[in-house]
Amino acid sequence: MSTLAVTIERAPRRPWYRREMSAGSFAFVMNVPTLLCLGLVLGYPVIYAAYLSVHRVGLGQLRSGVFAFNGWDNYVRVLEDPLFWVALKNTGIFTVVTVGTEIVLAVLIALLINQAGVWTSRVTRFLILLPYAIPPICNGLIWSFLYSFQFGFLNRILFTAGLIDNPINWAGNPDTALYAVAVPYIWRTLPFAIILVHAALQGIPRDLYEQAAIDGANAWHRFRHITLPMLQQIIVIILILRTAFAFAVFEEILAITQGGPGDATWVAAWYSYKITFSPPNNFGMGSASAFILTLMIAAIALVYMRLIYRRVTL
Amino acid sequence: MFKTTPTVRLLLHVANLTVIFFILLPLVAVFIGSIQSERALQADTRRVLPLEVTLDNFTVILTKGQQRGRIFDQATYLPDNIKSFYTAFMNSMIVAGSVTLLTLLFGSLSAYTIARQRFRWTLFLMQANIVARFVPVIVLMIPLYVVMRSVGQLNSLSGVIIAEHRFSAALRDPDPGALLRHHPDRTRGSGAHRWLHAARRLLPHRRAAGDAGAGGLRCHHVHHLLA
């Protein structure tokens, strides 16, 4: 009887730089730039904004580099400022108007461009992304040219159509100014919502419509009982996303009205900006108001994240 | 699938034309405004189409105010910043290009691990990137102003590049990640190092991921910066 002797030779140990990394270390190293970026350009400023919001910070303190701690004083001053509540009310109106209009128009236009047999629908589908490519500041400038009281094209068109006799001061009238800013915002951001709804529409199985038609459902019934329920999830996502972004609207306000006339278009982000960068440059109070805005948006973001991850795991 | 009556088709055409009008209105208005003189614009405030067409407005910008053309003969005032048109444009391109490069580079590395190495913390990192999108610009504007001021980076291109890099943080991961997730792990099976494997996975897809990512990011950055 013979025995088989097996000898296992140990492989020579590799130098550290040629050794295989563990999966965890490798993932960490690959993410170092992103972690650094998130930490330095996002995490640190947010924490620093929190720090500034509980300190007295003006231009004098910035020069000296010494910020005196003043507790919740900045938050109290912001919450006691009537202008902050005006800005918050305007933000609320702006958000409701823009998001509501966007969702209704997005569904209608998505249904419209979904009509493959209509040639004008194909033209609309081709052009629909155009406004999304316009920078927000340019968008504001373009629309302020359109709204101009004396030379604006909106008044020219209405004159030509015989709809008005005297020019309308769209952005200069306190009653219309906020809506005058809402229209350019909707114009710029609507394509995003349309694309999402259109993608969701294309995911609805055609069999459902065919079966409903066989059962005698008309176009309205098919929309009410098939299309709308199938779009529900994407509509909720758009609603949350757009609400969060509309809450922080800034560029269009800056380009078109700069908060005016009076305080008619002061919104939360504009309030923080003006408090911070206009004399007497109260950086602490500006940070406090910005933080209040962040908390509101964070609540919306939380709902969004929960929805998204529920959707992914379903 | 469903037959439409001529009336419905007509209504669909009208609706489409209304949408097209709404999309094109501001752009056409600005274009019409740009091809006529200020005097012509002011002469008849009820006229939509221009009486005379001129490219002098473009000429004066592109020649930095040196060739004013006949419509500027009587002009007493031209904004001073017209002289820095090319500098401003170049600055925008430098910032947009740098941010796009940095974002694609960091994003590809991050996307690879998020897609292929599913740890709890990589998922958290992805969520953090999404949450970053929700942080209002104004919250970062104030501390970044203070920080940039203290390190002497105010009014500098590098300061803008660093600050703008944050605003694109959340845009980096999804596309290349989705592309890589479904790709088989062949090189790992043949004994390749993690680094080599990552390079072999990422680089062949640089075209598709790059086109998707860079195109979108470039639009995003130019979108934010060119103004």
Coordinates of C-alpha atoms in Angstrom, one line a residue:
Chain A
M1 CA 0.0 0.0 0.0
S2 CA 1.5 3.3 -1.0
T3 CA 0.8 6.6 0.6
L4 CA 0.5 9.8 -1.4
A5 CA 2.4 12.7 0.3
V6 CA 1.2 16.1 -0.6
T7 CA 3.3 19.1 0.2
I8 CA 1.8 22.5 0.1
E9 CA 4.2 25.2 -0.6
R10 CA 3.3 28.6 0.8
A11 CA 3.3 31.3 -1.9
P12 CA 6.0 34.0 -1.2
R13 CA 4.5 36.9 0.6
R14 CA 3.8 39.9 -1.7
P15 CA 5.0 43.4 -0.8
W16 CA 2.2 45.6 0.7
Y17 CA 1.7 47.6 -2.4
R18 CA 1.0 44.5 -4.6
R19 CA -1.3 42.8 -2.0
E20 CA -5.0 42.5 -2.8
M21 CA -7.1 45.0 -0.9
S22 CA -10.1 44.0 1.0
A23 CA -13.4 44.9 -0.6
G24 CA -14.2 47.4 2.2
S25 CA -10.8 49.2 2.0
F26 CA -11.0 49.3 -1.8
A27 CA -14.5 50.9 -1.7
F28 CA -13.3 53.4 0.9
V29 CA -10.3 54.4 -1.2
M30 CA -12.4 54.8 -4.3
N31 CA -14.8 57.0 -2.4
V32 CA -12.2 59.2 -0.7
P33 CA -12.6 62.1 -3.3
T34 CA -16.4 62.1 -3.0
L35 CA -16.2 61.9 0.8
L36 CA -13.7 64.8 0.8
C37 CA -15.9 66.8 -1.6
L38 CA -19.1 66.1 0.4
G39 CA -17.3 66.9 3.7
L40 CA -15.4 70.0 2.6
V41 CA -17.9 71.7 0.3
L42 CA -21.1 70.5 1.7
G43 CA -20.8 69.1 5.3
Y44 CA -18.4 71.7 6.6
P45 CA -20.3 74.8 5.2
V46 CA -23.6 73.4 6.5
I47 CA -22.1 73.0 10.0
Y48 CA -20.4 76.3 9.7
A49 CA -23.7 77.9 8.7
A50 CA -25.2 76.4 11.9
Y51 CA -22.2 77.9 13.9
L52 CA -22.7 81.3 12.3
S53 CA -26.5 81.2 13.0
V54 CA -25.8 81.2 16.8
H55 CA -23.1 83.9 16.7
R56 CA -23.1 87.7 16.1
V57 CA -21.5 88.0 12.7
G58 CA -21.3 91.3 10.7
L59 CA -18.7 92.8 8.5
G60 CA -16.8 94.1 11.6
Q61 CA -16.7 90.7 13.1
L62 CA -15.6 89.2 9.8
R63 CA -12.6 91.6 9.7
S64 CA -11.6 90.9 13.3
G65 CA -12.4 87.2 13.1
V66 CA -14.0 87.1 16.5
F67 CA -17.7 86.0 16.6
A68 CA -19.5 86.5 19.9
F69 CA -21.9 83.7 20.8
N70 CA -25.4 84.9 21.1
G71 CA -27.4 81.7 21.5
W72 CA -30.8 81.6 19.8
D73 CA -30.9 85.4 19.4
N74 CA -30.6 85.3 15.6
Y75 CA -33.5 82.8 15.4
V76 CA -35.7 84.8 17.7
R77 CA -35.0 88.0 15.7
V78 CA -35.8 86.2 12.4
L79 CA -39.0 84.7 13.8
E80 CA -40.0 88.1 15.2
D81 CA -39.4 89.9 11.9
P82 CA -42.7 90.5 10.0
L83 CA -40.8 90.6 6.7
F84 CA -39.7 86.9 7.3
W85 CA -43.4 85.9 7.6
V86 CA -44.2 87.9 4.5
A87 CA -41.4 86.1 2.7
L88 CA -42.6 82.7 4.0
K89 CA -46.2 83.5 2.9
N90 CA -45.0 84.5 -0.5
T91 CA -42.8 81.3 -0.7
G92 CA -45.9 79.2 0.2
I93 CA -48.1 80.9 -2.5
F94 CA -45.3 80.6 -5.1
T95 CA -44.8 76.9 -4.3
V96 CA -48.5 76.1 -4.4
V97 CA -49.0 78.0 -7.7
T98 CA -45.9 76.7 -9.5
V99 CA -46.1 73.1 -8.3
G100 CA -49.9 72.8 -8.8
T101 CA -49.7 74.3 -12.3
E102 CA -46.6 72.2 -13.2
I103 CA -48.3 68.9 -12.3
V104 CA -51.5 69.7 -14.2
L105 CA -49.7 71.0 -17.3
A106 CA -47.1 68.2 -17.1
V107 CA -49.8 65.5 -17.3
L108 CA -51.7 67.3 -20.0
I109 CA -48.7 68.0 -22.2
A110 CA -47.3 64.5 -21.6
L111 CA -50.6 63.1 -22.8
L112 CA -50.4 65.4 -25.8
I113 CA -46.8 64.5 -26.8
N114 CA -47.7 60.8 -26.4
Q115 CA -50.0 61.0 -29.5
A116 CA -47.6 59.4 -32.0
G117 CA -50.0 59.8 -34.9
V118 CA -50.3 63.6 -34.6
W119 CA -47.4 65.5 -36.4
T120 CA -47.6 68.6 -34.2
S121 CA -47.1 66.3 -31.1
R122 CA -43.8 65.2 -32.6
V123 CA -42.8 68.9 -33.0
T124 CA -43.8 69.6 -29.4
R125 CA -41.8 66.6 -28.2
F126 CA -38.8 67.9 -30.1
L127 CA -39.0 71.4 -28.7
I128 CA -40.1 70.5 -25.1
L129 CA -36.6 70.3 -23.6
L130 CA -35.6 73.8 -24.9
P131 CA -36.6 75.8 -21.8
Y132 CA -34.8 73.3 -19.5
A133 CA -31.5 74.3 -21.3
I134 CA -31.9 78.0 -20.5
P135 CA -29.8 79.1 -17.4
P136 CA -32.1 80.4 -14.6
I137 CA -30.6 83.9 -14.6
C138 CA -30.9 84.1 -18.4
N139 CA -34.5 82.9 -18.1
G140 CA -35.2 85.7 -15.6
L141 CA -33.6 88.3 -17.9
I142 CA -35.5 87.0 -21.0
W143 CA -38.8 87.3 -19.1
S144 CA -38.1 90.7 -17.6
F145 CA -37.6 91.9 -21.2
L146 CA -40.9 90.2 -22.1
Y147 CA -42.6 91.9 -19.1
S148 CA -41.1 95.4 -19.7
F149 CA -43.8 98.0 -19.0
Q150 CA -42.8 100.2 -22.0
F151 CA -41.2 97.9 -24.5
G152 CA -42.2 94.4 -23.4
F153 CA -43.3 91.9 -26.0
L154 CA -46.2 90.6 -23.9
N155 CA -47.9 94.0 -24.0
R156 CA -47.1 94.3 -27.7
I157 CA -48.7 91.0 -28.5
L158 CA -51.8 91.8 -26.4
F159 CA -52.0 95.2 -28.1
T160 CA -51.8 93.5 -31.5
A161 CA -54.5 91.0 -30.5
G162 CA -56.7 93.9 -29.3
L163 CA -56.9 92.5 -25.8
I164 CA -55.6 95.6 -24.0
D165 CA -55.7 99.4 -24.5
N166 CA -53.1 100.4 -22.0
P167 CA -49.8 98.6 -21.1
I168 CA -49.8 96.4 -18.1
N169 CA -47.0 96.6 -15.6
W170 CA -46.7 92.8 -15.0
A171 CA -43.7 92.7 -12.7
G172 CA -44.2 96.2 -11.2
N173 CA -47.7 95.6 -9.9
P174 CA -47.8 94.1 -6.3
D175 CA -50.9 92.1 -7.2
T176 CA -49.4 90.4 -10.3
A177 CA -45.6 90.5 -9.5
L178 CA -45.4 87.1 -7.7
Y179 CA -47.4 85.4 -10.5
A180 CA -45.2 87.2 -13.1
V181 CA -42.2 85.5 -11.5
A182 CA -44.0 82.1 -11.2
V183 CA -44.6 81.9 -15.0
P184 CA -40.9 82.0 -16.0
Y185 CA -40.2 79.5 -13.2
I186 CA -42.9 77.2 -14.5
W187 CA -41.6 77.7 -18.1
R188 CA -38.1 76.6 -17.1
T189 CA -38.9 73.7 -14.9
L190 CA -42.0 72.2 -16.6
P191 CA -40.0 70.1 -19.1
F192 CA -38.5 68.1 -16.2
A193 CA -41.9 67.1 -15.0
I194 CA -43.2 66.4 -18.6
I195 CA -40.3 64.1 -19.3
L196 CA -40.9 62.1 -16.1
V197 CA -44.7 61.8 -16.7
H198 CA -44.1 61.0 -20.4
A199 CA -41.7 58.2 -19.4
A200 CA -44.2 56.8 -16.9
L201 CA -47.0 57.0 -19.6
Q202 CA -44.9 54.9 -22.0
G203 CA -44.6 52.3 -19.2
I204 CA -48.3 51.7 -19.0
P205 CA -49.2 48.4 -20.8
R206 CA -51.3 49.0 -23.9
D207 CA -53.3 45.8 -23.2
L208 CA -55.0 47.6 -20.3
Y209 CA -56.4 50.3 -22.6
E210 CA -57.5 47.7 -25.2
Q211 CA -59.3 45.6 -22.6
A212 CA -61.0 48.7 -21.1
A213 CA -62.1 49.8 -24.6
I214 CA -63.6 46.3 -25.2
D215 CA -65.5 46.7 -21.9
G216 CA -66.9 50.0 -23.3
A217 CA -64.8 52.5 -21.4
N218 CA -64.5 55.9 -23.2
A219 CA -61.4 58.1 -23.3
W220 CA -62.3 59.9 -20.0
H221 CA -62.9 56.6 -18.2
R222 CA -59.6 55.2 -19.5
F223 CA -57.8 58.3 -18.3
R224 CA -59.6 58.3 -14.9
H225 CA -59.3 54.6 -14.1
I226 CA -56.0 53.5 -15.9
T227 CA -53.7 56.4 -16.7
L228 CA -54.2 58.5 -13.6
P229 CA -53.7 55.6 -11.1
M230 CA -50.6 54.4 -13.0
L231 CA -49.2 57.9 -12.9
Q232 CA -49.9 58.4 -9.2
Q233 CA -46.4 57.4 -8.0
I234 CA -44.5 59.6 -10.4
I235 CA -46.9 62.5 -9.7
V236 CA -46.1 62.2 -6.0
I237 CA -42.4 62.2 -6.7
I238 CA -42.6 65.3 -8.9
L239 CA -44.8 66.9 -6.3
I240 CA -42.2 66.4 -3.6
L241 CA -39.2 67.2 -5.8
R242 CA -40.7 70.4 -7.2
T243 CA -42.0 71.5 -3.8
A244 CA -38.5 71.3 -2.3
F245 CA -36.9 73.2 -5.2
A246 CA -39.7 75.8 -5.5
F247 CA -39.2 76.5 -1.8
A248 CA -35.7 77.6 -2.5
V249 CA -36.4 79.7 -5.6
F250 CA -33.9 82.5 -5.9
E251 CA -32.5 83.2 -9.4
E252 CA -35.8 84.3 -11.1
I253 CA -36.5 86.6 -8.2
L254 CA -33.0 88.1 -8.5
A255 CA -33.3 88.7 -12.2
I256 CA -36.9 89.9 -12.5
T257 CA -38.1 91.7 -9.4
Q258 CA -35.3 91.7 -6.8
G259 CA -38.1 91.2 -4.2
G260 CA -40.1 94.2 -5.4
P261 CA -42.3 96.0 -5.8
G262 CA -42.1 96.7 -2.1
D263 CA -42.0 93.3 -0.5
A264 CA -44.4 91.6 -3.0
T265 CA -41.9 89.0 -4.2
W266 CA -39.8 88.6 -1.1
V267 CA -39.3 84.8 -0.7
A268 CA -37.4 82.9 2.0
A269 CA -34.2 82.5 0.0
W270 CA -34.3 86.2 -1.0
Y271 CA -34.8 87.2 2.6
S272 CA -31.7 85.3 3.7
Y273 CA -29.7 86.8 0.8
K274 CA -30.8 90.3 1.5
I275 CA -30.3 90.1 5.3
T276 CA -26.8 88.7 4.7
F277 CA -25.4 90.7 1.8
S278 CA -27.2 94.1 2.2
P279 CA -26.0 96.6 4.8
P280 CA -25.8 96.0 7.8
N281 CA -24.7 92.5 6.6
N282 CA -26.0 90.4 9.3
F283 CA -24.4 87.0 8.5
G284 CA -25.7 85.4 11.7
M285 CA -29.3 86.3 11.1
G286 CA -29.0 85.3 7.4
S287 CA -27.7 81.9 8.4
A288 CA -30.5 81.4 10.9
S289 CA -33.1 82.2 8.3
A290 CA -31.4 80.0 5.8
F291 CA -31.3 77.2 8.4
I292 CA -35.1 77.5 9.0
L293 CA -35.6 77.2 5.2
T294 CA -33.3 74.1 5.2
L295 CA -35.3 72.4 8.0
M296 CA -38.5 72.9 6.0
I297 CA -36.9 71.5 2.9
A298 CA -35.3 68.7 4.9
A299 CA -38.7 67.5 6.0
I300 CA -39.8 67.4 2.3
A301 CA -36.5 65.6 1.4
L302 CA -37.2 63.0 4.1
V303 CA -40.6 62.2 2.7
Y304 CA -39.0 62.0 -0.8
M305 CA -36.3 59.6 0.3
R306 CA -38.8 57.3 2.1
L307 CA -40.9 57.2 -1.0
I308 CA -38.1 56.6 -3.4
Y309 CA -36.7 53.7 -1.3
R310 CA -40.1 52.2 -0.7
R311 CA -40.5 52.3 -4.5
V312 CA -37.2 50.6 -5.1
T313 CA -37.8 47.8 -2.7
L314 CA -41.3 47.1 -3.8
Chain B
M1 CA -54.5 52.2 -31.3
F2 CA -57.7 54.3 -31.0
K3 CA -59.1 56.1 -33.9
T4 CA -59.5 59.9 -33.4
T5 CA -62.2 61.9 -35.1
P6 CA -61.2 64.9 -37.2
T7 CA -62.5 67.3 -34.5
V8 CA -60.3 65.6 -31.9
R9 CA -57.3 65.8 -34.2
L10 CA -58.0 69.5 -34.8
L11 CA -58.1 70.0 -31.0
L12 CA -54.9 68.1 -30.6
H13 CA -53.2 70.3 -33.2
V14 CA -54.5 73.5 -31.5
A15 CA -53.3 72.3 -28.1
N16 CA -49.9 71.4 -29.5
L17 CA -49.6 74.8 -31.3
T18 CA -50.5 76.5 -28.0
V19 CA -47.7 74.6 -26.2
I20 CA -45.2 75.4 -29.0
F21 CA -46.2 79.1 -28.8
F22 CA -45.6 79.0 -25.0
I23 CA -42.2 77.4 -25.4
L24 CA -41.0 79.7 -28.2
L25 CA -42.6 83.0 -27.1
P26 CA -39.7 84.2 -24.8
L27 CA -37.0 83.0 -27.1
V28 CA -38.6 84.6 -30.2
A29 CA -39.3 87.8 -28.3
V30 CA -35.6 88.1 -27.3
F31 CA -34.5 87.3 -30.8
I32 CA -36.7 89.9 -32.3
G33 CA -35.5 92.4 -29.7
S34 CA -31.9 91.6 -30.5
I35 CA -32.2 92.3 -34.3
Q36 CA -33.5 95.8 -34.0
S37 CA -32.1 99.1 -32.6
E38 CA -33.1 100.5 -29.3
R39 CA -34.5 103.5 -31.1
A40 CA -36.7 101.2 -33.2
L41 CA -37.9 99.3 -30.1
Q42 CA -38.9 102.6 -28.5
A43 CA -40.4 104.2 -31.6
D44 CA -43.5 102.0 -31.7
T45 CA -44.3 100.2 -28.5
R46 CA -47.3 98.4 -29.9
R47 CA -45.5 96.7 -32.9
V48 CA -44.4 93.1 -32.6
L49 CA -42.4 92.6 -35.8
P50 CA -39.4 94.9 -36.4
L51 CA -39.5 97.8 -38.9
E52 CA -35.8 97.4 -39.7
V53 CA -33.5 94.4 -39.1
T54 CA -29.9 94.9 -38.0
L55 CA -27.1 92.7 -36.6
D56 CA -25.3 95.7 -35.0
N57 CA -26.2 94.6 -31.5
F58 CA -24.2 91.3 -32.1
T59 CA -21.4 93.2 -33.7
V60 CA -20.9 95.6 -30.8
I61 CA -20.7 92.7 -28.4
L62 CA -18.5 90.5 -30.5
T63 CA -16.1 93.4 -31.2
K64 CA -16.1 94.4 -27.5
G65 CA -17.6 97.8 -28.4
Q66 CA -15.0 98.7 -31.0
Q67 CA -17.3 98.5 -34.0
R68 CA -20.5 100.2 -32.9
G69 CA -22.3 100.2 -36.2
R70 CA -24.8 102.8 -37.4
I71 CA -27.4 102.2 -34.7
F72 CA -24.9 103.2 -32.0
D73 CA -23.8 106.3 -33.8
Q74 CA -25.8 108.5 -31.4
A75 CA -25.3 106.2 -28.4
T76 CA -23.8 108.0 -25.5
Y77 CA -23.6 105.0 -23.2
L78 CA -22.3 101.5 -23.7
P79 CA -21.9 99.4 -20.5
D80 CA -18.3 99.0 -19.6
N81 CA -18.5 95.3 -19.1
I82 CA -19.0 94.8 -22.8
K83 CA -15.2 95.0 -23.0
S84 CA -14.9 91.8 -20.9
F85 CA -17.3 89.7 -22.9
Y86 CA -14.7 87.2 -24.1
T87 CA -13.0 87.1 -20.7
A88 CA -16.4 86.3 -19.0
F89 CA -17.1 83.6 -21.6
M90 CA -13.7 82.1 -21.2
N91 CA -14.0 82.1 -17.4
S92 CA -17.4 80.3 -17.7
M93 CA -15.8 77.7 -20.0
I94 CA -12.9 77.2 -17.6
V95 CA -15.1 76.7 -14.6
A96 CA -17.6 74.5 -16.5
G97 CA -14.8 72.4 -18.0
S98 CA -13.0 72.0 -14.6
V99 CA -16.1 71.1 -12.7
T100 CA -17.3 68.6 -15.4
L101 CA -13.9 66.9 -15.3
L102 CA -13.7 66.7 -11.5
T103 CA -17.3 65.6 -11.2
L104 CA -16.9 62.8 -13.8
L105 CA -13.6 61.6 -12.3
F106 CA -14.9 61.5 -8.7
G107 CA -18.3 60.4 -9.8
S108 CA -17.0 57.4 -11.8
L109 CA -14.9 56.2 -8.8
S110 CA -17.8 56.6 -6.4
A111 CA -20.4 55.1 -8.8
Y112 CA -18.3 52.0 -9.4
T113 CA -18.2 51.1 -5.7
I114 CA -21.8 52.0 -5.1
A115 CA -22.9 49.8 -8.0
R116 CA -20.5 46.9 -7.5
Q117 CA -19.6 46.8 -3.8
R118 CA -22.8 47.0 -1.9
F119 CA -22.0 48.0 1.6
R120 CA -24.4 49.8 3.9
W121 CA -22.2 52.9 3.9
T122 CA -22.0 53.2 0.1
L123 CA -25.8 53.2 0.1
F124 CA -25.7 55.9 2.7
L125 CA -23.2 57.8 0.6
M126 CA -25.6 57.6 -2.4
Q127 CA -28.4 58.9 -0.2
A128 CA -26.2 61.7 1.1
N129 CA -25.6 62.7 -2.6
I130 CA -29.3 62.8 -3.2
V131 CA -30.0 64.8 0.0
A132 CA -27.2 67.2 -1.1
R133 CA -29.5 68.2 -4.0
F134 CA -32.1 69.4 -1.6
V135 CA -29.7 71.7 0.4
P136 CA -30.7 75.3 -0.7
V137 CA -28.0 77.3 -2.4
I138 CA -28.4 80.1 0.1
V139 CA -27.5 77.9 3.1
L140 CA -24.1 77.2 1.4
M141 CA -23.7 80.7 0.0
I142 CA -23.3 82.4 3.3
P143 CA -20.7 80.1 4.9
L144 CA -18.8 79.6 1.6
Y145 CA -18.6 83.4 1.3
V146 CA -17.1 83.6 4.8
V147 CA -14.7 80.7 4.2
M148 CA -13.6 81.9 0.8
R149 CA -13.1 85.4 2.2
S150 CA -11.0 84.1 5.0
V151 CA -8.8 82.0 2.7
G152 CA -8.5 84.8 0.0
Q153 CA -10.5 82.9 -2.6
L154 CA -13.2 85.5 -3.1
N155 CA -13.6 86.6 -6.8
S156 CA -11.3 83.9 -8.0
L157 CA -11.9 81.1 -10.5
S158 CA -10.6 78.4 -8.2
G159 CA -13.1 79.6 -5.6
V160 CA -15.9 79.3 -8.0
I161 CA -14.7 75.8 -9.2
I162 CA -14.6 74.6 -5.6
A163 CA -18.0 76.0 -4.8
E164 CA -19.7 74.9 -8.0
H165 CA -18.3 71.3 -7.5
R166 CA -20.7 71.0 -4.6
F167 CA -23.7 71.9 -6.6
S168 CA -23.1 69.0 -8.9
A169 CA -22.3 66.5 -6.2
A170 CA -25.6 64.7 -6.4
L171 CA -25.6 64.4 -10.2
R172 CA -22.6 62.2 -10.3
D173 CA -23.5 58.7 -9.4
P174 CA -26.6 57.3 -11.0
D175 CA -25.8 56.9 -14.7
P176 CA -22.4 55.2 -14.7
G177 CA -23.5 53.2 -11.6
A178 CA -26.5 51.8 -13.5
L179 CA -24.3 51.0 -16.4
L180 CA -21.8 49.0 -14.4
R181 CA -24.2 47.2 -12.1
H182 CA -25.4 44.8 -14.9
H183 CA -21.9 44.1 -16.2
P184 CA -20.4 40.6 -15.6
D185 CA -17.4 40.2 -13.4
R186 CA -15.2 38.4 -15.8
T187 CA -11.8 40.0 -15.1
R188 CA -12.1 39.4 -11.3
G189 CA -12.6 35.7 -12.1
S190 CA -9.4 35.6 -14.0
G191 CA -7.5 36.9 -11.0
A192 CA -7.2 40.6 -11.8
H193 CA -6.5 43.1 -9.0
R194 CA -9.4 45.2 -7.7
W195 CA -7.7 48.3 -9.1
L196 CA -7.1 46.6 -12.5
H197 CA -10.6 45.3 -12.5
A198 CA -12.1 48.7 -11.7
A199 CA -10.0 50.3 -14.5
R200 CA -11.0 47.6 -16.9
R201 CA -14.7 48.1 -16.0
L202 CA -14.6 51.8 -16.0
L203 CA -12.5 52.7 -18.9
P204 CA -14.2 50.6 -21.6
H205 CA -17.4 52.3 -20.6
R206 CA -15.9 55.8 -20.5
R207 CA -17.6 56.4 -23.9
A208 CA -21.1 55.6 -22.9
A209 CA -20.9 56.7 -19.3
G210 CA -18.9 59.7 -20.3
D211 CA -21.3 60.7 -23.0
A212 CA -24.3 60.4 -20.7
G213 CA -22.6 61.9 -17.7
A214 CA -20.5 64.6 -19.4
G215 CA -23.2 65.7 -21.7
G216 CA -25.7 66.2 -18.8
L217 CA -23.1 67.7 -16.5
R218 CA -21.7 70.0 -19.1
C219 CA -25.2 71.2 -19.8
H220 CA -25.8 71.6 -16.1
H221 CA -22.6 73.5 -15.5
V222 CA -22.8 75.8 -18.5
H223 CA -26.4 76.2 -17.6
H224 CA -25.5 77.5 -14.2
L225 CA -22.4 79.4 -15.1
L226 CA -22.7 81.0 -18.5
A227 CA -25.3 83.5 -17.1

